[in-house]
Structure formats: C-alpha cells, structure tokens
PDB file of C-alpha atoms in Angstrom:
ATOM      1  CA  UNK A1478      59.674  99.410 177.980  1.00 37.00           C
ATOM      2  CA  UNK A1479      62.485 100.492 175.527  1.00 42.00           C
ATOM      3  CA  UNK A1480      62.615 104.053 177.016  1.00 40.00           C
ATOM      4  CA  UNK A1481      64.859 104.979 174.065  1.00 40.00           C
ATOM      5  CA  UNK A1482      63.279 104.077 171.461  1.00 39.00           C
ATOM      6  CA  UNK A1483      60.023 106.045 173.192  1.00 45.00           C
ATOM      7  CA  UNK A1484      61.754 108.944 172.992  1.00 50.00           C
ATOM      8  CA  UNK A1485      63.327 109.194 169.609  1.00 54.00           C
ATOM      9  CA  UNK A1486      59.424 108.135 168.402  1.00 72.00           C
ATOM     10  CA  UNK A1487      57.916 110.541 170.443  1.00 85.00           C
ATOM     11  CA  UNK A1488      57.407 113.919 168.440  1.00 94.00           C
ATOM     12  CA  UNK A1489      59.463 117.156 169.444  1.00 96.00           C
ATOM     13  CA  UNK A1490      55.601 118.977 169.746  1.00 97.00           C
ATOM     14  CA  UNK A1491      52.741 117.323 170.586  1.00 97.00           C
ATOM     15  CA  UNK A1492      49.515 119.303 170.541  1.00 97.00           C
ATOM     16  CA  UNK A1493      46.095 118.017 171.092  1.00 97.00           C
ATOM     17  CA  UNK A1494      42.671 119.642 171.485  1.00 97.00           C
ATOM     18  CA  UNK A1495      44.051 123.322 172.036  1.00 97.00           C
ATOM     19  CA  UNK A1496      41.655 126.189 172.318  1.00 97.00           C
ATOM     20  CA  UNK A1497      42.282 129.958 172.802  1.00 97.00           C
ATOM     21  CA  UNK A1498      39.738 132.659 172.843  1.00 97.00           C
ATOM     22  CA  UNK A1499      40.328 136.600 173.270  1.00 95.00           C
ATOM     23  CA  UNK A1500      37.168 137.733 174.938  1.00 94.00           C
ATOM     24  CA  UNK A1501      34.160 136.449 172.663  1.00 93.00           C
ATOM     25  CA  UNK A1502      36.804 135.797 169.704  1.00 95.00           C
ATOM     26  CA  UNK A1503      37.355 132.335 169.498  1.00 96.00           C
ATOM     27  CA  UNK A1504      41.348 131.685 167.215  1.00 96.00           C
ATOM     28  CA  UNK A1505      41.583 128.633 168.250  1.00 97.00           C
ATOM     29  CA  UNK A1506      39.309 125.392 168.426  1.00 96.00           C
ATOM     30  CA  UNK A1507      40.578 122.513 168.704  1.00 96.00           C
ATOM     31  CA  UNK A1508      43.506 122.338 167.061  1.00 96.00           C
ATOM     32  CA  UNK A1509      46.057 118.911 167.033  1.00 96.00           C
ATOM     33  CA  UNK A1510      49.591 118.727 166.107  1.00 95.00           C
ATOM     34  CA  UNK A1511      52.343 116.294 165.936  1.00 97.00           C
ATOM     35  CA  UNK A1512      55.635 117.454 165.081  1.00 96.00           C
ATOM     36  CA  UNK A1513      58.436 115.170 164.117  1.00 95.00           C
ATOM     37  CA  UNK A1514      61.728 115.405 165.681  1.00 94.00           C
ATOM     38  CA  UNK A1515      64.515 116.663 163.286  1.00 92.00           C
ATOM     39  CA  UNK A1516      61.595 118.022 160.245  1.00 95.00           C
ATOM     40  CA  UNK A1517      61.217 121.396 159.508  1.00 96.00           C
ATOM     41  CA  UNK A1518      57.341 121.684 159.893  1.00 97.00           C
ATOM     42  CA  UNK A1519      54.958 124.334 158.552  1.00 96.00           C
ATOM     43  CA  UNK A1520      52.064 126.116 159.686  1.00 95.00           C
ATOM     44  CA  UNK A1521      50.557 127.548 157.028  1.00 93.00           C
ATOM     45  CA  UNK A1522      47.604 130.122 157.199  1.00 90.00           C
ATOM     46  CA  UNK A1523      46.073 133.334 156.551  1.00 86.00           C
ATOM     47  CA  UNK A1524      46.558 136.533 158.687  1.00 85.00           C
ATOM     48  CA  UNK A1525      43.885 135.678 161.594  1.00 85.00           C
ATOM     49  CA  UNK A1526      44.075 131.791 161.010  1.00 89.00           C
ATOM     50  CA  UNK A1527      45.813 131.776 164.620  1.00 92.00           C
ATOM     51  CA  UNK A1528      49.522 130.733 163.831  1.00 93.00           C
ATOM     52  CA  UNK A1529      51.201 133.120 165.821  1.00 91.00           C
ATOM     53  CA  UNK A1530      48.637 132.420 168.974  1.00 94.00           C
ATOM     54  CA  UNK A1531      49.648 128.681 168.594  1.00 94.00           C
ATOM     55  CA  UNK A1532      53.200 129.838 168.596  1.00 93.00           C
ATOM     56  CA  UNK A1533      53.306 131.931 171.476  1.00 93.00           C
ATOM     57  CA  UNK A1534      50.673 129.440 173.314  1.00 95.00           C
ATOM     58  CA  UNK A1535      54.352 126.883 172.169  1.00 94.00           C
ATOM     59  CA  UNK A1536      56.643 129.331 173.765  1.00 93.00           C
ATOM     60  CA  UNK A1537      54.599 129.465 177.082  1.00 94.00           C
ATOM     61  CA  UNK A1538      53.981 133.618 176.345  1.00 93.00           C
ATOM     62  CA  UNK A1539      49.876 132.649 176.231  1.00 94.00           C
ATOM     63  CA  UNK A1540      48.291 130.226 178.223  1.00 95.00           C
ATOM     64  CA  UNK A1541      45.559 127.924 176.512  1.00 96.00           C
ATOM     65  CA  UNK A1542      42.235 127.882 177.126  1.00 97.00           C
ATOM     66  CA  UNK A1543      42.340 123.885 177.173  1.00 97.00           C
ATOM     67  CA  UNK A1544      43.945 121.033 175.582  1.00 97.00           C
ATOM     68  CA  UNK A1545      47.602 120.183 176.223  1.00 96.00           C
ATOM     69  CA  UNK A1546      50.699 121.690 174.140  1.00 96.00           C
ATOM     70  CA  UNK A1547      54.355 119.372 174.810  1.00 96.00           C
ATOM     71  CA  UNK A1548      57.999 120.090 173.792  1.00 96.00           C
ATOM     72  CA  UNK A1549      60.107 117.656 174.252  1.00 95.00           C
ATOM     73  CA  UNK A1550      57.919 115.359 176.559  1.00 94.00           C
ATOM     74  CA  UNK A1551      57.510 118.465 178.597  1.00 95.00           C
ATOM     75  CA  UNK A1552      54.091 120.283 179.201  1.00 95.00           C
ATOM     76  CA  UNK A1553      54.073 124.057 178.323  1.00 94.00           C
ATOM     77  CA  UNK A1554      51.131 124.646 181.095  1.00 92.00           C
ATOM     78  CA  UNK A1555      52.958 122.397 184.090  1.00 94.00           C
ATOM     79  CA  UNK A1556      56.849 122.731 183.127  1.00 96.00           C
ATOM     80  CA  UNK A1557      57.095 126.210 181.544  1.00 95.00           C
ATOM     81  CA  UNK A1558      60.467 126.525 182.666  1.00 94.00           C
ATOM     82  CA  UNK A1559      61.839 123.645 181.128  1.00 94.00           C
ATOM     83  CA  UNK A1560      59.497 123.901 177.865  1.00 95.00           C
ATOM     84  CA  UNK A1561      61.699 127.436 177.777  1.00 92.00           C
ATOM     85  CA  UNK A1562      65.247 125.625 178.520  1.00 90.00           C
ATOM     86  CA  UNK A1563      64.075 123.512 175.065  1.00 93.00           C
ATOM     87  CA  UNK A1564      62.954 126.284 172.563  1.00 93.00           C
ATOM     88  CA  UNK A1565      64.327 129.135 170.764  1.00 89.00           C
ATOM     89  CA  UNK A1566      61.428 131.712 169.531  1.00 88.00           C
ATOM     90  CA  UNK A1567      62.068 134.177 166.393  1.00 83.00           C
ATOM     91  CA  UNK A1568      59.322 136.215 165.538  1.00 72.00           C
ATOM     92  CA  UNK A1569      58.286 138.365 162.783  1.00 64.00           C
ATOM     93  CA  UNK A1570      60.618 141.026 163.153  1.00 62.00           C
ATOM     94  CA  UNK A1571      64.550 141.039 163.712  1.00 63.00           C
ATOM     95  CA  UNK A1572      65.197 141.430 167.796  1.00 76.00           C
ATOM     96  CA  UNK A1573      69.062 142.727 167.076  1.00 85.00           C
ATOM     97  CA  UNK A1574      70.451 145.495 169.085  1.00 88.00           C
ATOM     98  CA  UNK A1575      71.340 147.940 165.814  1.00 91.00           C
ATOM     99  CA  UNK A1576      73.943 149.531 167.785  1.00 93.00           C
ATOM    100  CA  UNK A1577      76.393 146.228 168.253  1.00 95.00           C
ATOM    101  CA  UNK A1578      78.063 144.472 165.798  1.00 96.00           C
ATOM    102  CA  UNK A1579      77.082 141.074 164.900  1.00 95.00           C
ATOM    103  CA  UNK A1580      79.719 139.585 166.867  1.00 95.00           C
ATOM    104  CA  UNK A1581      78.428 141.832 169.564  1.00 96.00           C
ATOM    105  CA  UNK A1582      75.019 140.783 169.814  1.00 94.00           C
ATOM    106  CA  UNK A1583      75.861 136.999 169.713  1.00 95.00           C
ATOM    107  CA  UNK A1584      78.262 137.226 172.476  1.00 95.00           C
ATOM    108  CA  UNK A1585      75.822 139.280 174.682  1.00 93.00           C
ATOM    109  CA  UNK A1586      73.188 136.413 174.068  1.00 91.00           C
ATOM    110  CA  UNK A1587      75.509 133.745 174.851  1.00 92.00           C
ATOM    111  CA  UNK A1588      76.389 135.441 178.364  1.00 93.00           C
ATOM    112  CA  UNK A1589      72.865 136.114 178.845  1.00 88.00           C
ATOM    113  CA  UNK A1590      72.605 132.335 178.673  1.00 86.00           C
ATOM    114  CA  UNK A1591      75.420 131.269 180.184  1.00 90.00           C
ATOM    115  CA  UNK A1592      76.854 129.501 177.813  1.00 91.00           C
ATOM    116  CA  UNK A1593      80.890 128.659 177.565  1.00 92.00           C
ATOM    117  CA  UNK A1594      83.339 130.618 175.215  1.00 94.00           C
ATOM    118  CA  UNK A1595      80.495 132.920 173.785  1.00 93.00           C
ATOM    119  CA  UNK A1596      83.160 134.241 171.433  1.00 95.00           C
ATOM    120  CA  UNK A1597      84.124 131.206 170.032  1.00 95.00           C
ATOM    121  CA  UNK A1598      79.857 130.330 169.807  1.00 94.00           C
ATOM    122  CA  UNK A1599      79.890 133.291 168.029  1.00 95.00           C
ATOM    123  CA  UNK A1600      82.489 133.225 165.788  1.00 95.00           C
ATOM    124  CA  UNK A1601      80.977 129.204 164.801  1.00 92.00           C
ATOM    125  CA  UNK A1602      77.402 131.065 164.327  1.00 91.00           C
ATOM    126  CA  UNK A1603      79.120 133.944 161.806  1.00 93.00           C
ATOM    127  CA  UNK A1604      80.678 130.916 160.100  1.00 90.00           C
ATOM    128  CA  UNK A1605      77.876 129.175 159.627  1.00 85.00           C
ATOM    129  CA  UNK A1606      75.378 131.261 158.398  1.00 84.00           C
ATOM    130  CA  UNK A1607      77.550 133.153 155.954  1.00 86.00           C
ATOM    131  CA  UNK A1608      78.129 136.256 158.358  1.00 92.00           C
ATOM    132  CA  UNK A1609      82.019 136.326 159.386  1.00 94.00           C
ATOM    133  CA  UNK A1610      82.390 139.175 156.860  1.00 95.00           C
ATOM    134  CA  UNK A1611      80.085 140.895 158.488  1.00 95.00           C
ATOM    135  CA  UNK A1612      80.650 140.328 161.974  1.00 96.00           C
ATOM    136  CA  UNK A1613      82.646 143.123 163.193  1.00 96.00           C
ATOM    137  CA  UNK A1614      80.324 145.495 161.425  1.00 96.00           C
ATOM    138  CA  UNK A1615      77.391 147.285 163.374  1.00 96.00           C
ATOM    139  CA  UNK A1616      73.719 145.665 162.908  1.00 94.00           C
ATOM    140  CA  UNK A1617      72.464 149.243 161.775  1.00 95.00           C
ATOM    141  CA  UNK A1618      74.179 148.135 158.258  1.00 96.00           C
ATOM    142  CA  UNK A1619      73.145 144.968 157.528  1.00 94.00           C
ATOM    143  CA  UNK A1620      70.599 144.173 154.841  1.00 89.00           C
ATOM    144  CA  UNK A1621      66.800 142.884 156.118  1.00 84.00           C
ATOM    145  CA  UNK A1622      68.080 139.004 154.812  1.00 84.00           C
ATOM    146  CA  UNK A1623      71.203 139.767 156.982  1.00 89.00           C
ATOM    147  CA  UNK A1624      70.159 140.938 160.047  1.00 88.00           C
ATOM    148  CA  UNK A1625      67.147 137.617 160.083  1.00 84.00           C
ATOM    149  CA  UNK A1626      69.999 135.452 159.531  1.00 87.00           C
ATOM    150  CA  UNK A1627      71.759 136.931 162.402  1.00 91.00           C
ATOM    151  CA  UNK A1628      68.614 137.001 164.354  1.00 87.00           C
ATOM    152  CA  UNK A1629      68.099 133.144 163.257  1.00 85.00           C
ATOM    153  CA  UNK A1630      71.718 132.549 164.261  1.00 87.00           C
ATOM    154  CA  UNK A1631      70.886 134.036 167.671  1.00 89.00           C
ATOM    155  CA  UNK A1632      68.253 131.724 168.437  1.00 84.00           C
ATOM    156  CA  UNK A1633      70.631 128.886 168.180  1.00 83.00           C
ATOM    157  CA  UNK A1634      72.436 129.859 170.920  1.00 89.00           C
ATOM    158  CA  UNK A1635      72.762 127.177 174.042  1.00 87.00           C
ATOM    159  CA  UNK A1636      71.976 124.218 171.030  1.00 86.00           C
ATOM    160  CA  UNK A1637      67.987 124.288 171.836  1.00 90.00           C
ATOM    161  CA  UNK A1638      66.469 121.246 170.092  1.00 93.00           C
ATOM    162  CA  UNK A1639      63.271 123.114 168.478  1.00 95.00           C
ATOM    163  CA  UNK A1640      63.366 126.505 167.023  1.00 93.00           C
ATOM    164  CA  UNK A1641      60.000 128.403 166.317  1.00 94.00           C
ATOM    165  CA  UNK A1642      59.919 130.348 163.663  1.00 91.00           C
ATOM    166  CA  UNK A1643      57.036 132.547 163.448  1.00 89.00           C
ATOM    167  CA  UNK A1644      56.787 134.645 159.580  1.00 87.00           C
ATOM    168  CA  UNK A1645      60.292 134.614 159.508  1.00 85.00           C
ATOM    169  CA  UNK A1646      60.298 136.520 156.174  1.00 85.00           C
ATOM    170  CA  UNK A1647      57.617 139.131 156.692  1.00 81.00           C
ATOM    171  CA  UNK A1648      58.689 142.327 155.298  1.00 77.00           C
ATOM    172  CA  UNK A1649      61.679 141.411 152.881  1.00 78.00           C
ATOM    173  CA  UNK A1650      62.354 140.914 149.139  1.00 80.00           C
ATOM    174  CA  UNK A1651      63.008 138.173 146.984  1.00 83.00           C
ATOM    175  CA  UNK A1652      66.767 137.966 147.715  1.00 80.00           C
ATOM    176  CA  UNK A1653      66.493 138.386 151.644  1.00 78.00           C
ATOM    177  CA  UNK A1654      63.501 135.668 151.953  1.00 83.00           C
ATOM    178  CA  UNK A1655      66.279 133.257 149.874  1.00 85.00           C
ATOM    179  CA  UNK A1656      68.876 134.618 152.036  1.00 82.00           C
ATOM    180  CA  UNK A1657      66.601 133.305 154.951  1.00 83.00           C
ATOM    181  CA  UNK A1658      65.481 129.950 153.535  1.00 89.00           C
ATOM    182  CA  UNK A1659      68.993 129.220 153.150  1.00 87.00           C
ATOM    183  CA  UNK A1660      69.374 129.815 156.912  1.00 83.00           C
ATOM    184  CA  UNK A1661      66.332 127.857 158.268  1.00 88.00           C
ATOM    185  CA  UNK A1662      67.803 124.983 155.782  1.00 89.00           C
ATOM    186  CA  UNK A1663      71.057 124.862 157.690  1.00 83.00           C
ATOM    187  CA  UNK A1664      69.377 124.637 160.611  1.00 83.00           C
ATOM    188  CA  UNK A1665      67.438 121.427 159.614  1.00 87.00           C
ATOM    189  CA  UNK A1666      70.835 119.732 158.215  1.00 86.00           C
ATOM    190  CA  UNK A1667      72.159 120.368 162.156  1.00 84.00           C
ATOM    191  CA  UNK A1668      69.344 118.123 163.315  1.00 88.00           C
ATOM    192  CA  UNK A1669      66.979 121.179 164.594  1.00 91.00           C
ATOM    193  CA  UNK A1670      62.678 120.709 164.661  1.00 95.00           C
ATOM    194  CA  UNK A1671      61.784 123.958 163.198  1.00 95.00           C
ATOM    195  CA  UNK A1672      58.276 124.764 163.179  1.00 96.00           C
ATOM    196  CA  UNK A1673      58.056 127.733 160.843  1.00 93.00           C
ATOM    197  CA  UNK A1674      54.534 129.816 160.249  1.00 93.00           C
ATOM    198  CA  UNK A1675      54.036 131.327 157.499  1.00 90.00           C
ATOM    199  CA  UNK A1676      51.288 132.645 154.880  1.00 85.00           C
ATOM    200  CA  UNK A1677      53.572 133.103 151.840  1.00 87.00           C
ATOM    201  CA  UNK A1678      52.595 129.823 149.998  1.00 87.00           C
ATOM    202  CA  UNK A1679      56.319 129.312 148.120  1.00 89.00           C
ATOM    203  CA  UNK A1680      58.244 129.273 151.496  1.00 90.00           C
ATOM    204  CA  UNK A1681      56.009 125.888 152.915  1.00 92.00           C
ATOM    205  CA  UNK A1682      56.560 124.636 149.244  1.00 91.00           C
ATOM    206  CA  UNK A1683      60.203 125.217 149.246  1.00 91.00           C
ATOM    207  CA  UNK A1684      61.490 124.424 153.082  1.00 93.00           C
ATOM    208  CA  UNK A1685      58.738 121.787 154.389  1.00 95.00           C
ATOM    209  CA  UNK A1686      58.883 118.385 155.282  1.00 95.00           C
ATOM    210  CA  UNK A1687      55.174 118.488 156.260  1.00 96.00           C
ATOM    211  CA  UNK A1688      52.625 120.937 156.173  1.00 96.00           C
ATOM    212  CA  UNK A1689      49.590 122.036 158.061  1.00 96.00           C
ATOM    213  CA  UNK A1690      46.822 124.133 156.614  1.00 95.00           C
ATOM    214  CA  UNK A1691      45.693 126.470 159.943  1.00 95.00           C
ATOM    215  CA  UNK A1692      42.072 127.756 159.128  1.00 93.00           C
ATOM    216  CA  UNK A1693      39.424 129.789 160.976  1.00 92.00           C
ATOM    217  CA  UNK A1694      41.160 128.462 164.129  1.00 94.00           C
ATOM    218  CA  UNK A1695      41.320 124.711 163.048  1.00 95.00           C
ATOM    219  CA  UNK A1696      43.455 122.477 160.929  1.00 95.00           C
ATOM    220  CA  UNK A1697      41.700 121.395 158.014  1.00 94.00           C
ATOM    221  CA  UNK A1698      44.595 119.673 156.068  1.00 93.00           C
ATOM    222  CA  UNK A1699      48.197 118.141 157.198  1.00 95.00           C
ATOM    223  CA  UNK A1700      50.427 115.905 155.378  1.00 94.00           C
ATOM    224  CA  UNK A1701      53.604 116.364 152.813  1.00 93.00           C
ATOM    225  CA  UNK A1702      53.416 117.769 149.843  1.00 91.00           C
ATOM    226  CA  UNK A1703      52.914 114.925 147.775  1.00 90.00           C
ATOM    227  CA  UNK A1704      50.133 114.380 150.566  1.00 90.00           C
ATOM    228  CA  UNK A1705      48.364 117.603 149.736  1.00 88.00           C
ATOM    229  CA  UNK A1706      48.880 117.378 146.191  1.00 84.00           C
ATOM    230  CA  UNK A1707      47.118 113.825 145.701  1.00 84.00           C
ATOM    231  CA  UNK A1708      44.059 115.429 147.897  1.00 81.00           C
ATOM    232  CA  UNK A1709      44.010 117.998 144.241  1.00 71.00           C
ATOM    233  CA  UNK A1710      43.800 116.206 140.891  1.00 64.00           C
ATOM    234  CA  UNK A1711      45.991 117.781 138.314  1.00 64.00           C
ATOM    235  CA  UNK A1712      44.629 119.446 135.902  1.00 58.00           C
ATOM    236  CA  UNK A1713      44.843 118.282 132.306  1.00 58.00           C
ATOM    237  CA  UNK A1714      45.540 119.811 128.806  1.00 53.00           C
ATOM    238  CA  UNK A1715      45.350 117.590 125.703  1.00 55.00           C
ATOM    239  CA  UNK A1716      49.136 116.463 126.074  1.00 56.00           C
ATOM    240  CA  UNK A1717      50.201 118.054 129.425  1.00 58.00           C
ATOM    241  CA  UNK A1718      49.466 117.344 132.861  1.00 65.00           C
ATOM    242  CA  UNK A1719      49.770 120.034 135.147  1.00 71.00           C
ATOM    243  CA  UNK A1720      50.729 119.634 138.607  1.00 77.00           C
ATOM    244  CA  UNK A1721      49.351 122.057 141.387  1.00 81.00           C
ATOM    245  CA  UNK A1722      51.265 124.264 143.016  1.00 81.00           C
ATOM    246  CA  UNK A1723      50.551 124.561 146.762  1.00 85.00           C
ATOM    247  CA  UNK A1724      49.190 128.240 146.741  1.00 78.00           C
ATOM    248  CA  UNK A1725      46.425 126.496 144.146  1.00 79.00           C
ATOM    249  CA  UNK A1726      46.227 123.133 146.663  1.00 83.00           C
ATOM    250  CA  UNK A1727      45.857 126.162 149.754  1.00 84.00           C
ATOM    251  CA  UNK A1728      42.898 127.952 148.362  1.00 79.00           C
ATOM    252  CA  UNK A1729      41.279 125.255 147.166  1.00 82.00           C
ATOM    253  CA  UNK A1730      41.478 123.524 150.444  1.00 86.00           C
ATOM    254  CA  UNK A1731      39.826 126.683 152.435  1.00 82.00           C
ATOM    255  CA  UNK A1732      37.426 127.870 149.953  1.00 72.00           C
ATOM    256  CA  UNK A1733      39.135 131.054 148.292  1.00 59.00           C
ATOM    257  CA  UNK A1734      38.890 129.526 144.752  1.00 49.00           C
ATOM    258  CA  UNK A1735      36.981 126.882 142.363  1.00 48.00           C
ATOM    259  CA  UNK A1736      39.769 124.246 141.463  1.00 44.00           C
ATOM    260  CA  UNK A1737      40.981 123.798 138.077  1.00 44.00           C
TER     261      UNK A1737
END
C-alpha cells in the first residue's frame, strides 16, 4: 500500500452517521461529511440546523451520540488529545483579552502553546493579516473586522492543519465581514482546511470550495456551487437567463420558498 498517497487522498474530516440529541431534542441524525484537505468547506444552515453542535462535536467539546467524527486520520471519541493537537476552533464571538495589545495576545497564545520565538510568530501573524499597524495598540480599540482577524490570526498559532470556523462574522457590518473573508482567504492560500459555518448565504457563495446544506439535523444537499446551481434551473426572461444565486438555490432546497 502507497501509504502516501492514502494520506494526501484521505480527507482532513471525515464524518459518517453522527447523531446528537439534547434530552428528547434530536439536532443531529445522521449526518455524513467528507472534507477535503486544503478546501475551505461550508456548512451552511439555519439557526437550529445543528452547525455549531457538529462543530463542537469536531473540536471534541460534545461527545456524539453515535457515528464516528475524524481529523486528520484521528478519531475525536478515541484520540481527543491528538484530534486537539490538529485543530484550531474560532467561534462566534472574538476570544481577545481587550486589555493587551495585539502583539500581546499573540505572544501569550504562542507561550501557552509552546511554540518557539512567539514574538517573531507574532510579528509574521500581524504581517499577514494586515495588523502590524495595529499591533502595539490595545484590543479594546480595534474595530469588530479587526479584532476577528486577530482572533483568526490567533488560531493559527502552532501551524494546525484544520481551522474551524464557526459564524465567524456574526455580529459585524459589511466592511468587517469583508475584512474577515479576506482573512479566512489567506488562510486557504497557506494550505489550511477551513470548515467555516455559517447562515449568511453570500459568505458560502463568496469563500467556498464546497458547500453543505445542514437541515433539521441532516444534510440534504452537498456539492460546489456549480453543483448546487445545476440541481436549480435558471430562470428565464425572453432574452436573459438568470442564474440563481445561492440564498435562492438554499431556500429552495429546504422548503422556505416556491422556485422561480
């Protein structure tokens, strides 16, 4: 066996048959997943769809009810530890210590995880994501688009190969959420597997490779764009044919609307 070419095949998550229930609530059932290594991947779905349970089910915070959830070739229910050693988690709100600078907080991350020359980690991670400006400053002035990227730029730290991104944009305007995008796209061009939830329609549209559709606790579509949009015939005006955007593929796909 070519265990080399196993691995690069194999996807960096690897979900099949996973169920989670809270009491007689039942979020998830049944859900599989593949993601490819080096793709940014998104998990699209309403609030209560069950995207940030299958995230935090990822980042070994919930345990399943069954089925089996890998990272890396590792399972998140038998080898927490080292699902943990191979994921960065950012969730829906900024976890930056407002006090520190921005230098500050990614130096005290990069001791916290032992990594070498935290200052110079730090001082690459300002650089890259458009914060060296801003670095000496304290977090408490940073704009909401600034203090994700930071946050973003924090869960780089110790180079893990997937980064979870769960509603990385909740909560800020139009500029910020571009601010953002720009961030999680820098991310992909370093090789990272981002798997990024999300319910705003435009940031799949804009940032995916592939997309899943996450409803009432199951996944009812998957595929690329182009995938999705061939599943929705355009609609047609005498000389103009008009492609569907992916908030019109989305609800007709789940039920919320009559297609064109």
């Amino acid at each position: 066996m070519n265990t080399a070419a196993t691995t690069a095949d194999r996807p960096a998550v690897r979900i099949r048959g996973l169920e989670k229930a809270f009491g007689d609530l039942s979020v998830l059932k049944g859900v599989d997943l593949d993601v490819p290594s080096g793709t940014i991947y998104a998990l699209l779905g309403s609030n209560g769809a069950g995207k940030t349970t299958a995230i935090r089910i990822l980042a070994t915070l919930l345990r399943a009810d069954a089925g089996t959830v890998e990272v890396q070739g590792q399972d998140a229910a038998t080898a927490a530890a080292r699902v943990r050693e191979a994921i960065s988690l950012t969730g829906q709100f900024a976890a930056v210590d407002e006090v520190l600078t921005g230098r500050e907080n990614l130096i005290l991350v990069g001791r916290l995880r032992h990594v070498a020359e935290p200052g110079a980690v730090a001082d690459g991670l300002l650089a890259r994501f458009s914060l060296t400006d801003a670095g000496g400053r304290r977090v408490a002035t940073y704009s909401g688009g600034m203090r994700r990227r930071l946050d973003i730029a924090m869960s780089l730290i110790g180079e893990p190969p997937v980064v979870l991104l769960d509603e990385p944009t909740t909560g800020l305007d139009p500029q910020a959420r571009i601010e953002v995008w720009d961030a999680v796209r820098e991310l992909a061009r370093g090789g990272t597997t981002i798997l990024l939830t999300t319910q705003y329609l435009d940031e799949a549209e804009q940032l995916a490779d592939r997309i899943a559709i996450l409803h009432e606790g199951r996944i009812i579509a998957e595929g690329t764009l182009d995938d999705l949009k061939r599943r929705f015939p355009p609609a047609r005006v005498e000389y103009v044919e008009k492609q569907p955007t992916l908030e019109e593929i989305f609800l007709a796909i789940v039920g919320g609307k009559d297609t064109p």
